[in-house]
Coordinates of C-alpha atoms in Angstrom, one line a residue:
M1 CA 105.9 141.8 152.4
D2 CA 108.9 140.9 154.6
L3 CA 109.6 137.3 153.9
E4 CA 112.0 137.0 156.8
K5 CA 109.2 137.7 159.3
Q6 CA 106.9 135.0 157.9
P7 CA 107.1 131.8 159.9
Q8 CA 107.7 128.7 157.9
Q9 CA 105.0 126.1 158.0
P10 CA 106.2 122.6 158.8
V11 CA 105.7 120.1 156.0
A12 CA 104.4 116.8 157.1
P13 CA 106.4 113.9 155.7
A14 CA 104.6 111.7 153.2
G15 CA 103.7 108.4 154.9
P16 CA 102.2 105.1 153.8
A17 CA 98.7 105.2 152.5
P18 CA 96.0 104.5 155.3
A19 CA 95.0 100.9 155.5
G20 CA 91.4 101.7 154.5
I21 CA 92.4 103.5 151.2
R22 CA 91.4 101.6 148.0
A23 CA 94.4 99.8 146.5
S24 CA 95.7 101.0 143.1
D25 CA 97.2 98.9 140.4
A26 CA 100.6 100.4 141.4
D27 CA 100.1 99.2 145.0
R28 CA 99.3 95.7 143.8
D29 CA 102.2 95.6 141.4
R30 CA 104.6 96.8 144.2
I31 CA 103.5 93.9 146.5
A32 CA 103.6 91.4 143.6
D33 CA 107.2 92.5 142.9
I34 CA 108.2 91.8 146.6
L35 CA 106.6 88.4 146.4
R36 CA 108.4 87.5 143.1
E37 CA 111.7 88.5 144.7
A38 CA 110.9 86.3 147.7
M39 CA 110.1 83.4 145.5
V40 CA 113.4 83.8 143.6
E41 CA 115.4 84.0 146.8
G42 CA 113.7 80.8 148.2
R43 CA 111.8 82.6 151.0
L44 CA 108.5 81.4 149.5
T45 CA 107.6 78.1 147.9
A46 CA 105.9 78.0 144.6
E47 CA 102.6 77.1 146.3
E48 CA 102.9 79.9 148.8
H49 CA 103.8 82.4 146.0
A50 CA 100.7 81.4 144.0
E51 CA 98.4 81.7 147.0
R52 CA 99.7 85.2 147.9
I53 CA 99.7 86.5 144.3
D54 CA 96.0 85.4 144.0
L55 CA 95.2 87.4 147.1
V56 CA 97.2 90.4 145.8
Y57 CA 94.9 90.8 142.8
R58 CA 91.8 90.2 144.9
A59 CA 92.7 92.9 147.5
K60 CA 90.4 95.9 147.6
T61 CA 92.3 98.1 150.1
V62 CA 95.9 98.8 151.0
G63 CA 95.3 97.2 154.4
E64 CA 94.6 93.9 152.7
L65 CA 97.9 94.0 150.9
Q66 CA 100.3 94.7 153.8
P67 CA 99.8 91.3 155.6
L68 CA 100.9 89.5 152.5
V69 CA 104.5 90.8 152.8
Q70 CA 104.8 91.6 156.5
D71 CA 107.1 88.5 157.0
L72 CA 109.3 89.4 154.0
P73 CA 112.1 92.0 153.3
A74 CA 110.8 95.2 152.0
H75 CA 113.2 95.6 149.1
G76 CA 112.0 95.4 145.6
P77 CA 113.4 94.3 142.3
A78 CA 115.0 97.7 141.5
E79 CA 117.3 97.3 144.6
R80 CA 118.2 93.8 143.6
R81 CA 119.0 94.7 140.1
A82 CA 121.4 97.4 141.4
E83 CA 123.3 94.8 143.4
T84 CA 123.3 92.0 140.7
P85 CA 122.7 93.0 137.1
Y86 CA 121.1 90.2 135.2
G87 CA 123.1 88.7 132.4
Y88 CA 120.1 87.9 130.1
G89 CA 118.7 91.4 129.5
P90 CA 117.2 94.4 131.3
E91 CA 114.0 94.1 133.3
G92 CA 111.0 94.6 131.1
P93 CA 108.1 96.8 132.0
A94 CA 105.2 95.1 133.8
G95 CA 102.4 94.2 131.4
P96 CA 99.3 92.0 131.0
A97 CA 99.7 88.3 131.1
G98 CA 100.1 86.4 127.9
N99 CA 97.5 83.8 127.0
L100 CA 97.7 80.6 125.1
V101 CA 94.3 78.9 124.6
A102 CA 93.4 75.6 122.9
V103 CA 89.8 74.4 122.7
F104 CA 89.4 71.4 120.5
S105 CA 92.6 72.6 118.8
S106 CA 96.3 73.3 119.4
S107 CA 98.3 76.4 120.4
T108 CA 102.1 76.6 120.1
R109 CA 104.7 79.2 121.1
R110 CA 108.3 78.5 120.1
G111 CA 111.3 80.0 118.5
R112 CA 112.8 83.4 119.4
W113 CA 110.2 85.4 121.4
R114 CA 110.2 87.6 124.5
V115 CA 108.7 85.9 127.5
G116 CA 106.5 88.1 129.8
G117 CA 106.4 87.8 133.6
R118 CA 103.1 85.8 133.5
T119 CA 101.6 83.4 130.9
N120 CA 98.3 81.6 131.2
A121 CA 98.0 78.3 129.3
F122 CA 94.5 76.7 129.0
S123 CA 93.7 73.5 127.2
L124 CA 90.2 72.0 126.8
F125 CA 90.2 68.9 124.6
G126 CA 93.3 70.4 122.9
S127 CA 97.0 70.8 123.3
V128 CA 99.3 73.8 124.3
E129 CA 103.0 73.7 123.7
I130 CA 105.3 76.4 125.2
D131 CA 109.0 76.1 124.1
L132 CA 111.3 78.5 126.0
T133 CA 114.6 77.1 124.7
E134 CA 115.2 80.0 122.4
A135 CA 113.1 82.6 124.2
L136 CA 114.3 86.0 125.4
F137 CA 113.8 86.4 129.2
G138 CA 113.2 90.1 130.0
Q139 CA 112.8 89.4 133.7
R140 CA 114.3 86.9 136.2
L141 CA 111.0 85.3 137.3
T142 CA 108.5 83.9 134.8
V143 CA 105.3 82.3 136.1
I144 CA 103.2 80.0 133.9
N145 CA 99.7 79.1 135.1
A146 CA 98.8 75.9 133.3
T147 CA 95.3 74.4 133.2
S148 CA 94.4 71.2 131.3
L149 CA 90.9 69.8 131.0
F150 CA 90.9 66.6 128.9
G151 CA 93.9 68.0 127.1
S152 CA 97.6 68.7 127.5
V153 CA 100.0 71.5 128.3
E154 CA 103.7 70.8 127.6
I155 CA 106.5 73.3 128.6
R156 CA 110.1 73.0 127.5
V157 CA 112.9 75.0 129.1
P158 CA 116.7 75.3 128.6
E159 CA 118.8 72.9 130.8
N160 CA 120.6 75.7 132.7
I161 CA 117.8 77.7 134.2
S162 CA 115.8 77.1 137.4
L163 CA 112.5 75.3 137.0
R164 CA 110.0 74.9 139.9
G165 CA 106.3 74.2 140.1
S166 CA 103.3 73.3 142.1
G167 CA 100.1 71.7 140.9
T168 CA 97.5 69.0 141.1
G169 CA 96.4 66.2 138.8
I170 CA 92.9 64.9 139.1
F171 CA 92.5 61.7 137.1
G172 CA 95.4 63.1 135.2
N173 CA 99.0 64.1 135.8
F174 CA 100.9 67.3 136.7
E175 CA 104.7 66.8 136.3
V176 CA 107.4 69.4 136.8
D177 CA 111.1 68.3 136.6
T178 CA 112.6 70.6 139.2
L179 CA 115.9 72.3 138.2
E180 CA 118.2 74.5 140.3
S181 CA 120.7 76.4 138.2
T182 CA 124.2 77.0 139.5
D183 CA 124.2 80.5 138.0
P184 CA 122.6 83.0 140.4
E185 CA 121.6 85.2 137.5
A186 CA 119.7 82.4 135.6
P187 CA 116.0 82.9 134.9
V188 CA 113.5 81.1 137.1
V189 CA 110.4 79.5 135.6
V190 CA 107.6 78.6 137.9
V191 CA 104.7 76.4 136.6
N192 CA 101.5 76.4 138.7
G193 CA 98.1 74.9 137.9
Y194 CA 96.2 71.6 137.6
S195 CA 95.0 69.0 135.2
V196 CA 91.6 67.1 135.2
F197 CA 91.6 64.0 133.0
G198 CA 94.6 65.7 131.3
H199 CA 98.3 66.2 131.3
V200 CA 100.6 69.1 132.3
E201 CA 104.3 68.5 131.9
A202 CA 107.3 70.9 132.3
K203 CA 110.9 69.7 131.8
P204 CA 114.2 70.7 130.3
K205 CA 115.0 70.0 126.6
R206 CA 118.2 68.2 126.5
G207 CA 121.1 69.9 124.8
K208 CA 119.4 73.3 124.9
L209 CA 121.2 76.0 126.9
I210 CA 120.3 79.6 127.3
A211 CA 123.9 80.6 126.8
N212 CA 123.7 79.3 123.2
L213 CA 121.2 82.0 122.3
H214 CA 123.3 84.7 123.9
D215 CA 126.2 83.7 121.7
Q216 CA 124.0 83.8 118.6
L217 CA 122.6 87.2 119.5
R218 CA 126.1 88.7 120.0
K219 CA 127.2 87.3 116.7
H220 CA 124.1 88.7 115.0
L221 CA 124.7 92.1 116.5
G222 CA 128.4 92.1 115.7
R223 CA 129.5 92.3 119.4

């Protein structure tokens, strides 16, 4: 066979998936990453981010996902990390949300632990305490969804991170002490949710700085 006489067949470029195609987990995660970056950059409020994330994981097709980011830049977290490496650790792989549940009981997470991108805290006639002052942040944005029914959810963060939130108190209170860090690489913690005859509170713990933990880790590792 004379290969030189055989016409080469054009290869069609790979394009975006048709709108009617069923969305995969990878499709949803890609859109969620764009929304997280938009939240970090201040393009979306905490309430807008929460609404769109909810729609992302309800979407059945690719066509339902695209309108959620059509007014946002198309870059993802990988591009941003190439521009500005985070000072508190590499981006961790996406994983399932962590859960803290207290039903007529208490649930506490404190000390040195690695915080995931999403944490769900639920209290029913109980108390949940989340202490992030010594935690290891593997990603820049951490979202905590807090629900309190006749109970309490208390969240403590270092003083030098950014803390934002959006929630509702019904015969109860939902309080988030907003912080804006001067460090552009500082973690961002967003607390969303509601309380009914209960209490949700997120605020900094005085005297606790995330840099203190970095110094301890370097000393422990001999760096």
